[in-house]
Short mmCIF file of C-alpha atoms and ligand atoms in Angstrom, two decimals:
data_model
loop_
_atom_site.label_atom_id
_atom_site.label_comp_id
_atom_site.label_asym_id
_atom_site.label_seq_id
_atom_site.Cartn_x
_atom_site.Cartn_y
_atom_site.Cartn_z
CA UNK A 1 71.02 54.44 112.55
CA UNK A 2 74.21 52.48 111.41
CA UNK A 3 77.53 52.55 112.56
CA UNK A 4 78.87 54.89 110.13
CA UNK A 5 76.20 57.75 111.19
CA UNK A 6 77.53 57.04 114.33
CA UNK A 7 81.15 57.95 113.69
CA UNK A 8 80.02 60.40 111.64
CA UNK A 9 78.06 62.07 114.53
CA UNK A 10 81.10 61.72 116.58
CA UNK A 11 83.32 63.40 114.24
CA UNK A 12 80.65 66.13 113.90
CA UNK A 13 80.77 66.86 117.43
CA UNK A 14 85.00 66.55 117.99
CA UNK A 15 84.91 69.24 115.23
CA UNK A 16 82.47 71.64 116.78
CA UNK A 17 84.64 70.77 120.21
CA UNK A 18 88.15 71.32 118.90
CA UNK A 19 86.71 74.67 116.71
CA UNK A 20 85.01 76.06 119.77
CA UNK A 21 87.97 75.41 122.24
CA UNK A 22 91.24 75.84 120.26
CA UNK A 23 93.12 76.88 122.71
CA UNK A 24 95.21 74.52 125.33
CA UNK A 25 94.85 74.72 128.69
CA UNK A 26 99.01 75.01 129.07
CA UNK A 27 98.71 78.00 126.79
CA UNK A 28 95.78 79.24 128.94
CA UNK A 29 97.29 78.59 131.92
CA UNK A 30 100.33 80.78 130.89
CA UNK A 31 98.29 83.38 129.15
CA UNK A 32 96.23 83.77 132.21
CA UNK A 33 99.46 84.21 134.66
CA UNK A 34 101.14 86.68 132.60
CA UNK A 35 100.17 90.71 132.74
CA UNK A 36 98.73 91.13 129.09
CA UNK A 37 98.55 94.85 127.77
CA UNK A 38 97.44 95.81 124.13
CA UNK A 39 98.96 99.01 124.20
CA UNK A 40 96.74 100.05 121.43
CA UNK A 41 93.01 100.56 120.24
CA UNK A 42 91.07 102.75 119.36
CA UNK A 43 87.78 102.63 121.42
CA UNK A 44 87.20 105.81 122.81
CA UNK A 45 86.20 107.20 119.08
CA UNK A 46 83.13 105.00 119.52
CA UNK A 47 81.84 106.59 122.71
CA UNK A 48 81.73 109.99 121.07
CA UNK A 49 80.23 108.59 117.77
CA UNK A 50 77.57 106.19 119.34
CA UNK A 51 77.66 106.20 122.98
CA UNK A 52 79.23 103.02 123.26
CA UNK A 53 78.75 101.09 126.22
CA UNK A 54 81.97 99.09 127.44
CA UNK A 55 80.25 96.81 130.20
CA UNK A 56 78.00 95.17 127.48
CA UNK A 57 79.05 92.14 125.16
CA UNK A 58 79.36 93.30 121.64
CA UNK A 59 80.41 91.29 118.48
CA UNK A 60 83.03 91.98 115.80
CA UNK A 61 83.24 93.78 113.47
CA UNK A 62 81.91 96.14 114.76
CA UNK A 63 83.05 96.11 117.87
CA UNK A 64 86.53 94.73 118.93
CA UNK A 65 86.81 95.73 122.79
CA UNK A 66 84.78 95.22 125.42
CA UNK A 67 84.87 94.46 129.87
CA UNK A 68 83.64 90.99 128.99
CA UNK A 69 85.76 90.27 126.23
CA UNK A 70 89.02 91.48 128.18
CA UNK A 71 87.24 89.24 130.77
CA UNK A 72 86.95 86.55 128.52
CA UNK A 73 90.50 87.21 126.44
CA UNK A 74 92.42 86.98 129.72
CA UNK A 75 93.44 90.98 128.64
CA UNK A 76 94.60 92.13 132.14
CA UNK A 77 95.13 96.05 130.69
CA UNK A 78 94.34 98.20 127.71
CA UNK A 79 95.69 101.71 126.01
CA UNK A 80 92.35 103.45 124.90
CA UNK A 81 93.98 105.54 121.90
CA UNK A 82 92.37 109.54 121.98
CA UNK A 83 92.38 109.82 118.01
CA UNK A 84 92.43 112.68 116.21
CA UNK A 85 92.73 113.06 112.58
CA UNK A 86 95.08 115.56 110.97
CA UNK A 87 93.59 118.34 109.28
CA UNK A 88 94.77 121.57 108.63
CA UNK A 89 96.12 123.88 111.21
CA UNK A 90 93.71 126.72 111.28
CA UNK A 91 92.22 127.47 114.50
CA UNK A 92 88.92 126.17 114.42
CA UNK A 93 90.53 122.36 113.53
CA UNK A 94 92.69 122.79 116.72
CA UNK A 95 90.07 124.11 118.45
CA UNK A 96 87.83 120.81 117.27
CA UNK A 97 90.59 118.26 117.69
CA UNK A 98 91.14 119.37 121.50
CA UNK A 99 87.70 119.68 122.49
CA UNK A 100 87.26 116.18 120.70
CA UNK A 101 90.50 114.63 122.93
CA UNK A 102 88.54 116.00 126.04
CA UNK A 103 85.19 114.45 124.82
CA UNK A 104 86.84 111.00 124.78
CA UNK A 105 88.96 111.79 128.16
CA UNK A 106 85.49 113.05 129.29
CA UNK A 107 83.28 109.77 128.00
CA UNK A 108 86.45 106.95 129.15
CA UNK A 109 85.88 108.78 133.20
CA UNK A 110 82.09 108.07 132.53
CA UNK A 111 82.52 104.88 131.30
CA UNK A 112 84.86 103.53 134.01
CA UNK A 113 82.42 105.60 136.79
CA UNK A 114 79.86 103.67 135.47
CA UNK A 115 81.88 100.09 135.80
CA UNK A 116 84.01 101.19 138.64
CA UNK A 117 83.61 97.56 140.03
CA UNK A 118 85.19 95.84 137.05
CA UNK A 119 87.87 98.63 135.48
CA UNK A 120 89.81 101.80 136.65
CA UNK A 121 91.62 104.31 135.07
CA UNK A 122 95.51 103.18 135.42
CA UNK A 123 98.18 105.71 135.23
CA UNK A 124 101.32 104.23 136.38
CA UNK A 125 103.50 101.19 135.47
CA UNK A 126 102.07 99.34 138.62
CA UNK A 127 98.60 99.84 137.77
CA UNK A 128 98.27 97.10 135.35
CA UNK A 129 98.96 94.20 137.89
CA UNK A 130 97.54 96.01 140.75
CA UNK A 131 94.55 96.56 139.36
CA UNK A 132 94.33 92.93 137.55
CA UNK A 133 94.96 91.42 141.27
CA UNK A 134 91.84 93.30 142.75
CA UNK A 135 89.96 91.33 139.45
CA UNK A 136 89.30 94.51 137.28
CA UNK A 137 90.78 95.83 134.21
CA UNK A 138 93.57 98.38 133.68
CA UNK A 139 92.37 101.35 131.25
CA UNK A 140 95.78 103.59 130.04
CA UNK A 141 95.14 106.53 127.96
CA UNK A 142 97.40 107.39 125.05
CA UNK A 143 96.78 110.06 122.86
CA UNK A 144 96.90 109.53 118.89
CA UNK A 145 98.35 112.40 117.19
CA UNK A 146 100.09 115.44 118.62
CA UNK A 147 97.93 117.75 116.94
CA UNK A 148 95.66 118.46 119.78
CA UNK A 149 98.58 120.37 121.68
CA UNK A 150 98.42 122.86 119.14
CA UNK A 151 102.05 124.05 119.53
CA UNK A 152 101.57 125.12 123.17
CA UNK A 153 104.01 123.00 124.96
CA UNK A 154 101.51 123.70 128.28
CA UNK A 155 98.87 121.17 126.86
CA UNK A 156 101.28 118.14 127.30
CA UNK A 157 101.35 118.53 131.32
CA UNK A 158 97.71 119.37 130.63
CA UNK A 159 97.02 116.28 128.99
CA UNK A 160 99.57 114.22 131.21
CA UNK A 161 97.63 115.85 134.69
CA UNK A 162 94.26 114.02 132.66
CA UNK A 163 96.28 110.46 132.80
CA UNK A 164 97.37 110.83 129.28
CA UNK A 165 100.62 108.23 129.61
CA UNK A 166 101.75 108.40 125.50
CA UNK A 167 101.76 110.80 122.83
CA UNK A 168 101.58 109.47 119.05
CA UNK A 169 103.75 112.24 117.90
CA UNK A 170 101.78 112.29 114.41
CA UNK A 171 99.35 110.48 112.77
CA UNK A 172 99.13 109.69 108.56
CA UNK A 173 100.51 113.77 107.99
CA UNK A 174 102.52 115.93 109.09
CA UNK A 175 101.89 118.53 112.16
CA UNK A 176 103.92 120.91 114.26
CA UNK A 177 105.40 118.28 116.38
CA UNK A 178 107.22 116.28 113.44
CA UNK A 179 107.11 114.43 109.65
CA UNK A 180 104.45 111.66 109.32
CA UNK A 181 105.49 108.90 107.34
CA UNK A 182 102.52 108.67 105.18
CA UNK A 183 101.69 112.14 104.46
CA UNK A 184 101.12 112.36 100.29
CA UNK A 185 103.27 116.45 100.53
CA UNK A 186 106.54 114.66 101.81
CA UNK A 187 108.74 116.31 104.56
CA UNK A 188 107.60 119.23 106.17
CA UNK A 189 110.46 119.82 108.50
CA UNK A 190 112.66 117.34 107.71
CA UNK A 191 111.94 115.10 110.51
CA UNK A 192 111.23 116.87 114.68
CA UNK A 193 110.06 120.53 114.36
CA UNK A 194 111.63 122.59 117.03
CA UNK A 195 108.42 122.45 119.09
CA UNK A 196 108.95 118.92 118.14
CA UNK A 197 112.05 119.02 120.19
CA UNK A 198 110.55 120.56 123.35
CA UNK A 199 107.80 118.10 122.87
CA UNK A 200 110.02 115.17 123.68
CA UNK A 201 112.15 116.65 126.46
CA UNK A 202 108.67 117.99 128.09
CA UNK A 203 107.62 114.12 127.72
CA UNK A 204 110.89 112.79 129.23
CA UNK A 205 110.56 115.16 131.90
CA UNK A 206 106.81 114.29 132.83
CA UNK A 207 107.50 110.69 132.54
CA UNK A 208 105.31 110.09 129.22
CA UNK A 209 106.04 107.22 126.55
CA UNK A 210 107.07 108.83 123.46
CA UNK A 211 105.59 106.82 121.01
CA UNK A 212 106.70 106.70 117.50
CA UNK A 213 104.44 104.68 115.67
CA UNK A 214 103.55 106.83 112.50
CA UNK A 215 106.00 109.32 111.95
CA UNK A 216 108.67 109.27 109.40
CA UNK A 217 111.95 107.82 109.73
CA UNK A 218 113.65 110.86 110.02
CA UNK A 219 111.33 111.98 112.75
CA UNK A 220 112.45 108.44 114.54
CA UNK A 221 115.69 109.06 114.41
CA UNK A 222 115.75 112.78 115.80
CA UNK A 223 113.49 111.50 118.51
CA UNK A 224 116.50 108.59 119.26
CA UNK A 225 118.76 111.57 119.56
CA UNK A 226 117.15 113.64 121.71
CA UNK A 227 115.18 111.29 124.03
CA UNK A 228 116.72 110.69 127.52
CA UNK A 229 114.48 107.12 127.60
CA UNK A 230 113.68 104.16 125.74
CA UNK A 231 110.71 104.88 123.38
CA UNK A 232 107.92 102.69 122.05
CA UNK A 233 105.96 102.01 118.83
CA UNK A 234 102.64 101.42 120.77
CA UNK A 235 101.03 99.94 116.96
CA UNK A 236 103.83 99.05 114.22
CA UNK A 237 104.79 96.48 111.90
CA UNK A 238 107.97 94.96 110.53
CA UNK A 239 109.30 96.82 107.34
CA UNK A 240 111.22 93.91 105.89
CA UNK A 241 107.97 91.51 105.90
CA UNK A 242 105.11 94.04 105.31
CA UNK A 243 106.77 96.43 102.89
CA UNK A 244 104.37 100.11 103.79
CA UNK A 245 106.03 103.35 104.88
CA UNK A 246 104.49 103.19 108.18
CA UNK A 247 106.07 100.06 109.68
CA UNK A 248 109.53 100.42 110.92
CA UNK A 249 112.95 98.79 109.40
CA UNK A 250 115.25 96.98 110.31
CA UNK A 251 117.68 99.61 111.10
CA UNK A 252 114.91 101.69 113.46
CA UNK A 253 113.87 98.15 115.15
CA UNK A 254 118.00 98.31 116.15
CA UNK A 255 118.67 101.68 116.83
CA UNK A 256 114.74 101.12 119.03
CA UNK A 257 116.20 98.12 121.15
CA UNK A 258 119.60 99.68 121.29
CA UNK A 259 118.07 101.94 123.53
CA UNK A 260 115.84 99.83 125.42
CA UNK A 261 112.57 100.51 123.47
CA UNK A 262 109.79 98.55 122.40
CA UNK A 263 107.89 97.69 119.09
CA UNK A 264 104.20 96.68 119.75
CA UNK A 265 103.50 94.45 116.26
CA UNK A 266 100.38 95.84 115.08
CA UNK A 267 97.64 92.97 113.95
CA UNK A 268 95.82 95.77 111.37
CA UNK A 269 95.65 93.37 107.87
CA UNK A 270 97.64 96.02 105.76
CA UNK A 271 100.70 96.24 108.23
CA UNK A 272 101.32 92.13 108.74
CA UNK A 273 100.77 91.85 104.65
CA UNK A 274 100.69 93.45 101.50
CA UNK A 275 97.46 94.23 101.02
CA UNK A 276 95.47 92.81 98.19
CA UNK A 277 94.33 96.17 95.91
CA UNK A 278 92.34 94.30 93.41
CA UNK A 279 89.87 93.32 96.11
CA UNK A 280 86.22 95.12 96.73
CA UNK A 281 87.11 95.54 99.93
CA UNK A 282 90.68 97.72 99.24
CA UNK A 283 88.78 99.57 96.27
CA UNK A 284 85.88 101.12 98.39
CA UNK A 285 87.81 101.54 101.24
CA UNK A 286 89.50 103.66 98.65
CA UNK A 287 86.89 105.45 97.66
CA UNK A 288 86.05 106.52 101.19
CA UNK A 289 89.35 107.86 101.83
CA UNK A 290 88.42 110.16 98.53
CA UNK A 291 85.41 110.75 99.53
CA UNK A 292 86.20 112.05 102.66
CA UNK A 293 88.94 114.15 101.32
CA UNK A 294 92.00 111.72 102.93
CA UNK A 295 89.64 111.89 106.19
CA UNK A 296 90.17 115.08 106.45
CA UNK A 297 86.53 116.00 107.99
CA UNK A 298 84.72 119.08 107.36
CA UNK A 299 83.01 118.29 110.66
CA UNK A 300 81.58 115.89 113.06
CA UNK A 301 78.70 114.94 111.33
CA UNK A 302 80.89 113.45 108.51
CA UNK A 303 83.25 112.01 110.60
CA UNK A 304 80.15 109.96 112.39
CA UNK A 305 79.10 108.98 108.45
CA UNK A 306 82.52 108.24 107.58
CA UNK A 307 83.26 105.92 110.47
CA UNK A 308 79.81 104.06 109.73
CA UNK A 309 80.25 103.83 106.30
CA UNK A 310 83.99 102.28 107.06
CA UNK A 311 82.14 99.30 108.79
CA UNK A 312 79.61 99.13 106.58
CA UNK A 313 82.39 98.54 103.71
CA UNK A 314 83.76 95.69 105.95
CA UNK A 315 80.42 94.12 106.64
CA UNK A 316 79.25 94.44 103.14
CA UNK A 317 82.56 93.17 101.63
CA UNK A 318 84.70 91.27 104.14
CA UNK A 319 88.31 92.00 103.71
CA UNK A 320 90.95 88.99 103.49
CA UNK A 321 92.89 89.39 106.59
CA UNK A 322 95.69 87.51 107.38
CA UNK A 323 96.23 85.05 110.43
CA UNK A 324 97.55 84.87 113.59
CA UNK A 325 100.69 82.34 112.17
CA UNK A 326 100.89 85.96 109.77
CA UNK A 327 101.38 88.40 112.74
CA UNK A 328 103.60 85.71 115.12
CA UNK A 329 106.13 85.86 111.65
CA UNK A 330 106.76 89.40 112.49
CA UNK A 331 107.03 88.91 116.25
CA UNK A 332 109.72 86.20 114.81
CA UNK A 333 111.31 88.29 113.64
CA UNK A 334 112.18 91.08 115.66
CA UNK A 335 113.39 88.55 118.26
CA UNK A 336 115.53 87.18 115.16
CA UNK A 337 116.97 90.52 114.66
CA UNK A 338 117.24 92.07 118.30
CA UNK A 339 116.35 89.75 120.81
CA UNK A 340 113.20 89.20 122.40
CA UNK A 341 113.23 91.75 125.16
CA UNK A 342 111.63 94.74 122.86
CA UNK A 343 108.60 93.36 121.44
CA UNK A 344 104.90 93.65 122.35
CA UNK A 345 101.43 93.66 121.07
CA UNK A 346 99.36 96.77 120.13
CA UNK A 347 96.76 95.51 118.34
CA UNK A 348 94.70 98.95 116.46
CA UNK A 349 91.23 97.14 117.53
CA UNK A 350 88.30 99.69 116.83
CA UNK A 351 90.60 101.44 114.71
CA UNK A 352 90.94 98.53 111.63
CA UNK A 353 92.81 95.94 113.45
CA UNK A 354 91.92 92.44 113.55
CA UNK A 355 93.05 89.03 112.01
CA UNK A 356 90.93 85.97 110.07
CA UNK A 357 91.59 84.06 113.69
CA UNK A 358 91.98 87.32 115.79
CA UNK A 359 88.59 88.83 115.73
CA UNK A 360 88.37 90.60 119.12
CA UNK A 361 90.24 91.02 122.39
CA UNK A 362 89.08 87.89 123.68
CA UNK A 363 90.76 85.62 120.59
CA UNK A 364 93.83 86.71 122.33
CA UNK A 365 95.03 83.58 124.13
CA UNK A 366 95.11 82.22 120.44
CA UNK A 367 98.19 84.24 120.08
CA UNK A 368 99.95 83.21 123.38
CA UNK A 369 99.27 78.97 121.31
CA UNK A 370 101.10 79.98 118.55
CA UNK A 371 104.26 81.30 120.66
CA UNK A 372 103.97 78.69 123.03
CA UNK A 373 103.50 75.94 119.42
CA UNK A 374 106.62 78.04 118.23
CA UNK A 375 109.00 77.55 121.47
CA UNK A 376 109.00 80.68 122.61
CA UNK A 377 109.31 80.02 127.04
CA UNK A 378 106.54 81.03 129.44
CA UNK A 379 109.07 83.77 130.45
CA UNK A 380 109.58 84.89 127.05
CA UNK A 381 105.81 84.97 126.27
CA UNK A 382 105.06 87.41 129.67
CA UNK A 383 107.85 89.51 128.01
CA UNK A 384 105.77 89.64 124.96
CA UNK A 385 102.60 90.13 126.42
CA UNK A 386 103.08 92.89 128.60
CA UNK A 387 106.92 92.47 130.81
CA UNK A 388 108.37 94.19 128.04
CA UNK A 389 106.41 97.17 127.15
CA UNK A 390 106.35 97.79 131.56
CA UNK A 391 110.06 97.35 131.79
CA UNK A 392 110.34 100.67 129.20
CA UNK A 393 107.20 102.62 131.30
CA UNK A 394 108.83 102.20 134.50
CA UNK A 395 112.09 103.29 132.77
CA UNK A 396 110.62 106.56 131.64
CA UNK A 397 108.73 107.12 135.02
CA UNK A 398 112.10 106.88 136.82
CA UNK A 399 114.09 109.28 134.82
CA UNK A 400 110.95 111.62 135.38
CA UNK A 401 111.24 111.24 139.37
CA UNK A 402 115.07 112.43 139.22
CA UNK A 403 115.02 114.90 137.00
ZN1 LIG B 501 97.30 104.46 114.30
#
């Protein structure tokens, strides 16, 4: 062997080394002091479509959250999102849409019985560092849509009294509670409904998040007008980068932060860039959504064969997705624009989030390199990871215990 197989050996190996361990140990170190919440995925869905078990090491795609990867990831607390998908309001679909919320509530207890040495069910603004410092990991539930409720204002203290800690007032269409801002029809009732409206004052008095990610921009800005607390986009883009309906602009990012809020930048491809519609990948995905009538299920079976024929599509033909440089621009720029006291992460894992770099929950440290390679401070990067998004929940818990 010569000299030059040598060196080339030695490159070999400093290649596999720096692939393998990308991330320093100063952003480590930092990453693994601050509180980290992803206020957003959507995990529980998998429980009730494959009995999904959390305490086992799984691999993406198709699986993006895990105990060992938050282990792993340094991801101190999680939101498990309780999705359900619009469909018309008939009785049966509410009927299906709340007994499906309770079969997730009912399949996280299980799942966190079953692990009770390494997570718990968090419901409070303290939870998430309490429950990091006894070496678990915090599991928030959020619900996804506000269909569920089924216009009986009771069901939000119902779901609240289950841990529920945020409502999604909507998801891609309309419902009673407000305007989505993807729904094909356009505005239903031009913006909050008036159940809508008792919606968010029942939330402000409980002491719930109102979370505003999906809903139209006339439903934002009736919910700014009405809400006694700061509110947060617990999965949403920036507008002015990633030009689709559902991220927020530049004047809801201000009027947000004006009142204290947060916006959780959400790493799903099509909300950090412009997706790519000439590509396999967009075109069947496509053809799913047609398929599947919008995803607007006739019943569980097809939901089950729509979800596994969603990963399927992504296995088959891996979409482009944009980097972690991609998602830190947005970041960027909401501190540019308002500071960086009201920005978070909510990252839409299990639920078609994920970056090239940002596979799972435990690539996460990559994204406290690229603040720390961009100058943000260690203080400012435990604002981003988690100080920010706790500084709103304890807001909203403490207008609850006075009113
Ligand atoms: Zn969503």
């Amino acid at each position: 062997m010569n000299h030059k197989n040598n060196l080339l050996i030695a490159l070999v190996l400093l290649m596999t080394i720096t692939s393998s361990k990308p991330v320093s140990k100063k952003s480590l170190s930092i990453h693994n002091k601050a509180i980290t919440i992803d206020t957003h995925c959507d995990t529980p869905m998998k429980f009730v479509n494959n009995g999904f078990d959390i305490g086992k090491i799984h691999e993406a795609p198709d699986s993006r959250v895990d105990l060992p990867r938050m282990q792993s990831g340094g991801l101190d607390a999680i939101f498990f999102a309780l999705f359900t998908s619009q469909r018309p309001r008939t009785e049966e679909n509410y009927q299906q849409a709340y007994d499906l919320v309770n079969q997730m509530i009912d399949s996280t207890y299980a799942a966190l019985e079953m692990y009770s040495n390494q997570a718990e069910l968090a419901t409070n603004s303290n939870d998430a560092e309490r429950i990091s410092k006894e070496g678990k990991k915090a599991i928030y539930l959020g619900m996804e849509n506000g269909f569920p409720l089924k216009k009986d204002i009771k069901r939000v203290q119902e779901f609240y009294n289950k841990g529920v800690r945020y409502i999604t007032l909507s998801h891609t269409s309309n419902n009673d509670v407000c305007d989505s801002s993807t729904d094909n029809a356009g505005a239903e009732h031009n913006g909050l409904s008036d159940f809508g409206i008792e919606v968010v004052n029942e939330m402000n008095r409980l002491g719930m998040l109102i979370d505003v990610s999906h809903i139209s921009d006339k439903s934002f800005f009736d919910v700014m007008k009405i809400t006694k607390t700061p509110v947060i986009a617990s999965h949403s883009s920036v507008r002015s980068i990633c030009n689709h309906p559902r991220n927020m602009s530049d004047e809801m990012i201000k009027k947000l932060a004006e009142n204290g809020g947060v916006i959780q930048i959400c790493i799903l491809g099509a909300y950090i860039e412009e997706e790519d519609t000439t590509s396999i990948n967009y075109i069947k995905h496509q053809e799913l959504k047609a398929k599947y009538n919008n995803y607007n299920y006739k019943n569980d079976d097809e939901r089950k064969a729509a979800w596994k024929e969603w990963d399927q599509i992504d296995k088959n033909y891996p979409p482009v997705l944009p980097d972690i440089a991609k998602a830190v621009d947005h970041i960027d720029y909401v501190v540019n624009l308002v500071g960086v006291d009201h920005v978070g992460i909510g990252s839409d894992f299990d639920g078609g989030g994920g970056l090239s770099d940002c596979q799972d929950v435990s690539d996460f440290p990559k994204i406290t390199e690229e603040l720390l390679k961009r100058g943000y401070s260690k203080e400012d990067i435990y604002k981003i990871w988690g100080g920010n998004f706790l500084r709103v929940f304890k807001q909203v818990e403490e207008y609850s215990a006075v009113n």
